Amino acid sequence: MITNPDIERYMSDLLPARDQVLADMETYATGNNIPIVGPAVGRFLAALAMMTKATRIFELGSAIGYSTIWFARAAGPQAEVHYSDGSPENAERARRYFERANVASSIRIHVGDALTALASTPGSFDLIFNDVDKDGYPAVLAAVPDRIRTGGLFVTDNTLWHARVLEPKEATDKAVCAFNRELFNSQKFYTTQVPIRDGVSVGIRL
Ligand SMILES: C[S@@+](CC[C@H](N)C(=O)[O-])C[C@H]1O[C@@H](n2cnc3c(N)ncnc32)[C@H](O)[C@@H]1O
């Protein structure tokens, strides 16, 4: 945790209970060490999608599809939400959750490298969510500006990286720091950062 644990607990207690599908996913993720955004960030992502009326969303790094479901529900049944993950097992599990959550018809599943999937999907997006392996963040930042409409959002999870950004030692820590610095300096985005859970940055495409 990067914030005061009491504050974290207080914020968590305010969150409404999730439905059975999201609750099952949270339990599965905890039991199987699958790093998902969790309900506080899930709700924040959904709010961002609602605020910007996003209907075309691409998610880079989706695992079992937990954040994908938050986006799909927020964007509505006419939306197009792209799931991408390198693991076929994750994708199959996600597909079953999408069916149970009644959002399967608005989700396109891509299995393989997330940036390759983005490159092979034409058109621009209202929102791109970045949650791939952290050493891949700089490459994501190079790829996404041309794919987000003006006024659209580039949202990235784990930008405070368990506070390792304060004293970067590993290559992964340094990649997150380089990403943050470049994103905040970029003339293509107006960027802010929110310290919920592990940090989420939000860049508005200018
Ligand atoms: C942090 S988890 C995603 C969690 C998900 N966004 C959620 O909150 O429900 C990251 C996932 O991205 C996948 N991944 C990491 N780098 C990737 C890449 N370059 N291309 C495709 N998948 C990638 C990992 O296998 C992992 O399943």
Coordinates of C-alpha atoms and ligand atoms in Angstrom, one line a residue:
M1 CA 0.0 0.0 0.0
I2 CA 1.2 3.5 -0.8
T3 CA -1.3 5.3 1.3
N4 CA -2.1 5.3 5.0
P5 CA -3.6 1.8 5.7
D6 CA -6.4 3.3 7.7
I7 CA -7.3 5.6 4.8
E8 CA -7.1 2.7 2.5
R9 CA -9.5 0.7 4.7
Y10 CA -11.9 3.6 5.1
M11 CA -12.1 4.0 1.3
S12 CA -12.5 0.3 0.8
D13 CA -15.4 0.2 3.3
L14 CA -17.3 2.9 1.4
L15 CA -17.4 0.8 -1.8
P16 CA -20.7 -0.8 -2.6
A17 CA -20.6 -4.6 -2.7
R18 CA -19.9 -6.0 -6.1
D19 CA -22.1 -8.5 -7.9
Q20 CA -21.4 -12.2 -7.9
V21 CA -19.2 -12.2 -11.0
L22 CA -16.9 -9.4 -9.9
A23 CA -16.8 -10.9 -6.4
D24 CA -15.9 -14.3 -7.7
M25 CA -13.1 -12.7 -9.9
E26 CA -11.7 -10.9 -6.8
T27 CA -11.6 -14.1 -4.9
Y28 CA -10.0 -16.0 -7.8
A29 CA -7.4 -13.2 -8.3
T30 CA -6.5 -13.2 -4.6
G31 CA -6.2 -17.0 -4.5
N32 CA -4.2 -17.2 -7.7
N33 CA -1.9 -14.2 -7.4
I34 CA -3.5 -12.5 -10.4
P35 CA -2.8 -8.7 -10.1
I36 CA -6.1 -7.0 -10.8
V37 CA -7.0 -3.3 -10.3
G38 CA -9.5 -4.1 -7.5
P39 CA -12.8 -2.4 -6.8
A40 CA -11.6 1.1 -5.9
V41 CA -9.7 1.5 -9.2
G42 CA -12.3 -0.4 -11.1
R43 CA -14.9 2.1 -10.1
F44 CA -12.5 4.9 -10.9
L45 CA -11.9 3.5 -14.4
A46 CA -15.7 3.1 -14.9
A47 CA -16.2 6.8 -13.8
L48 CA -13.6 8.0 -16.3
A49 CA -15.3 6.1 -19.1
M50 CA -18.7 7.5 -18.1
M51 CA -17.3 11.1 -17.8
T52 CA -15.8 11.0 -21.3
K53 CA -18.7 9.0 -22.7
A54 CA -16.2 6.5 -24.0
T55 CA -17.6 3.9 -26.4
R56 CA -14.3 2.7 -28.0
I57 CA -11.9 1.4 -25.4
F58 CA -8.7 -0.6 -25.7
E59 CA -7.2 -2.3 -22.7
L60 CA -3.5 -3.3 -22.8
G61 CA -3.0 -6.2 -20.3
S62 CA -6.3 -7.6 -19.2
A63 CA -5.6 -10.8 -17.4
I64 CA -8.9 -12.4 -16.4
G65 CA -10.9 -9.5 -17.6
Y66 CA -11.8 -7.8 -14.3
S67 CA -11.0 -4.2 -15.4
T68 CA -12.5 -5.1 -18.8
I69 CA -15.9 -5.7 -17.1
W70 CA -15.8 -2.4 -15.3
F71 CA -15.2 -0.7 -18.6
A72 CA -17.8 -2.7 -20.5
R73 CA -20.5 -2.0 -18.0
A74 CA -19.7 1.7 -17.8
A75 CA -19.6 2.1 -21.6
G76 CA -22.8 0.3 -22.3
P77 CA -23.9 -2.5 -24.7
Q78 CA -23.3 -0.4 -27.9
A79 CA -19.6 0.1 -26.9
E80 CA -16.6 -1.7 -28.2
V81 CA -14.2 -2.8 -25.6
H82 CA -10.9 -4.5 -26.6
Y83 CA -9.4 -7.0 -24.2
S84 CA -5.8 -8.0 -24.8
D85 CA -3.5 -10.5 -22.9
G86 CA -0.6 -12.7 -23.7
S87 CA -2.1 -15.8 -22.0
P88 CA -4.6 -18.0 -23.7
E89 CA -5.6 -19.4 -20.3
N90 CA -6.4 -15.9 -19.0
A91 CA -8.4 -15.1 -22.2
E92 CA -10.5 -18.3 -21.9
R93 CA -11.2 -17.6 -18.3
A94 CA -12.1 -14.0 -19.1
R95 CA -14.4 -15.1 -21.9
R96 CA -16.4 -17.2 -19.4
Y97 CA -16.6 -14.3 -17.0
F98 CA -17.8 -11.9 -19.8
E99 CA -20.6 -14.4 -20.6
R100 CA -21.6 -14.5 -16.9
A101 CA -21.5 -10.7 -16.6
N102 CA -23.6 -10.3 -19.8
V103 CA -21.0 -8.1 -21.5
A104 CA -19.6 -10.6 -24.0
S105 CA -21.2 -9.0 -27.0
S106 CA -19.4 -5.7 -26.6
I107 CA -15.9 -7.2 -25.9
R108 CA -13.3 -8.2 -28.5
I109 CA -10.7 -10.6 -27.2
H110 CA -7.1 -10.4 -28.5
V111 CA -4.6 -13.1 -27.4
G112 CA -0.9 -12.2 -27.8
D113 CA 1.2 -9.1 -27.4
A114 CA -1.0 -6.2 -26.5
L115 CA 0.7 -3.5 -28.6
T116 CA 0.7 -5.8 -31.6
A117 CA -3.1 -6.3 -31.1
L118 CA -3.5 -2.5 -30.8
A119 CA -1.5 -2.0 -34.0
S120 CA -3.7 -4.4 -35.9
T121 CA -6.9 -2.8 -34.8
P122 CA -7.8 0.2 -36.9
G123 CA -9.3 3.5 -35.8
S124 CA -8.9 5.8 -32.8
F125 CA -10.0 5.2 -29.3
D126 CA -11.8 7.3 -26.6
L127 CA -9.8 5.6 -23.9
I128 CA -6.7 3.4 -23.8
F129 CA -5.9 1.7 -20.5
N130 CA -2.4 0.5 -19.9
D131 CA -1.7 -2.3 -17.5
V132 CA 1.0 -4.4 -19.2
D133 CA 4.2 -5.5 -17.6
K134 CA 5.8 -2.4 -16.3
D135 CA 9.0 -2.6 -18.3
G136 CA 6.8 -2.3 -21.3
Y137 CA 5.4 1.1 -20.3
P138 CA 7.8 3.3 -22.3
A139 CA 7.0 1.4 -25.5
V140 CA 3.3 1.9 -24.7
L141 CA 3.8 5.6 -24.4
A142 CA 5.5 5.7 -27.8
A143 CA 2.6 3.8 -29.4
V144 CA -0.6 5.3 -28.0
P145 CA -0.7 9.1 -28.8
D146 CA -1.7 8.5 -32.4
R147 CA -4.4 6.1 -31.4
I148 CA -6.4 8.3 -28.9
R149 CA -8.8 11.0 -30.1
T150 CA -8.4 14.6 -29.0
G151 CA -10.0 14.8 -25.6
G152 CA -9.7 11.0 -25.1
L153 CA -7.9 9.5 -22.1
F154 CA -4.7 7.5 -21.7
V155 CA -5.0 5.8 -18.3
T156 CA -2.2 3.8 -16.7
D157 CA -2.2 1.7 -13.6
N158 CA 0.6 1.2 -11.0
T159 CA 2.3 4.5 -11.7
L160 CA 3.5 4.8 -8.1
W161 CA 4.7 1.1 -8.3
H162 CA 4.5 0.2 -4.6
A163 CA 6.4 3.4 -3.8
R164 CA 9.5 2.0 -5.6
V165 CA 9.4 5.1 -7.8
L166 CA 11.0 6.9 -4.7
E167 CA 14.1 4.8 -4.9
P168 CA 14.2 3.0 -8.3
K169 CA 16.6 0.1 -8.2
E170 CA 15.4 -2.6 -10.6
A171 CA 15.0 -2.0 -14.3
T172 CA 11.2 -2.2 -13.9
D173 CA 11.3 0.6 -11.3
K174 CA 13.3 2.7 -13.7
A175 CA 10.9 2.0 -16.5
V176 CA 8.0 3.3 -14.5
C177 CA 9.9 6.4 -13.5
A178 CA 11.0 7.1 -17.1
F179 CA 7.4 6.6 -18.2
N180 CA 6.0 8.9 -15.6
R181 CA 8.5 11.6 -16.4
E182 CA 8.0 11.4 -20.1
L183 CA 4.2 11.3 -19.8
F184 CA 4.1 14.4 -17.5
N185 CA 6.5 16.2 -19.9
S186 CA 4.6 15.2 -23.0
Q187 CA 3.0 18.0 -25.0
K188 CA 0.5 15.5 -26.3
F189 CA -1.2 14.8 -23.0
Y190 CA -2.4 16.9 -20.0
T191 CA -1.5 14.5 -17.2
T192 CA -2.5 14.0 -13.6
Q193 CA -1.9 11.2 -11.2
V194 CA -4.2 9.8 -8.5
P195 CA -2.8 8.0 -5.5
I196 CA -5.4 5.3 -5.2
R197 CA -4.2 1.8 -4.6
D198 CA -0.9 1.7 -6.5
G199 CA -1.3 5.0 -8.4
V200 CA -3.2 5.7 -11.6
S201 CA -2.2 8.3 -14.1
V202 CA -4.7 10.0 -16.4
G203 CA -3.5 11.8 -19.5
I204 CA -6.0 13.8 -21.6
R205 CA -5.0 13.7 -25.3
L206 CA -4.5 17.3 -26.4
Ligands
LIG1 C1 -1.8 -6.4 -14.1 S1 -2.4 -7.7 -15.1 C2 -3.8 -7.0 -15.8 C3 -5.0 -6.9 -14.8 C4 -6.2 -6.3 -15.4 N1 -6.0 -5.0 -16.1 C5 -7.2 -6.1 -14.3 O1 -7.1 -5.2 -13.5 O2 -8.2 -6.9 -14.2 C6 -1.3 -7.7 -16.5 C7 -1.7 -8.7 -17.5 O3 -1.1 -8.3 -18.7 C8 -0.4 -9.4 -19.3 N2 0.6 -8.8 -20.1 C9 1.7 -8.2 -19.6 N3 2.5 -7.6 -20.6 C10 1.8 -7.9 -21.8 C11 2.0 -7.7 -23.1 N4 3.0 -7.0 -23.6 N5 1.1 -8.1 -24.0 C12 0.0 -8.8 -23.6 N6 -0.3 -9.1 -22.3 C13 0.6 -8.7 -21.4 C14 0.0 -10.3 -18.2 O4 0.1 -11.6 -18.7 C15 -1.1 -10.1 -17.2 O5 -2.1 -11.1 -17.4

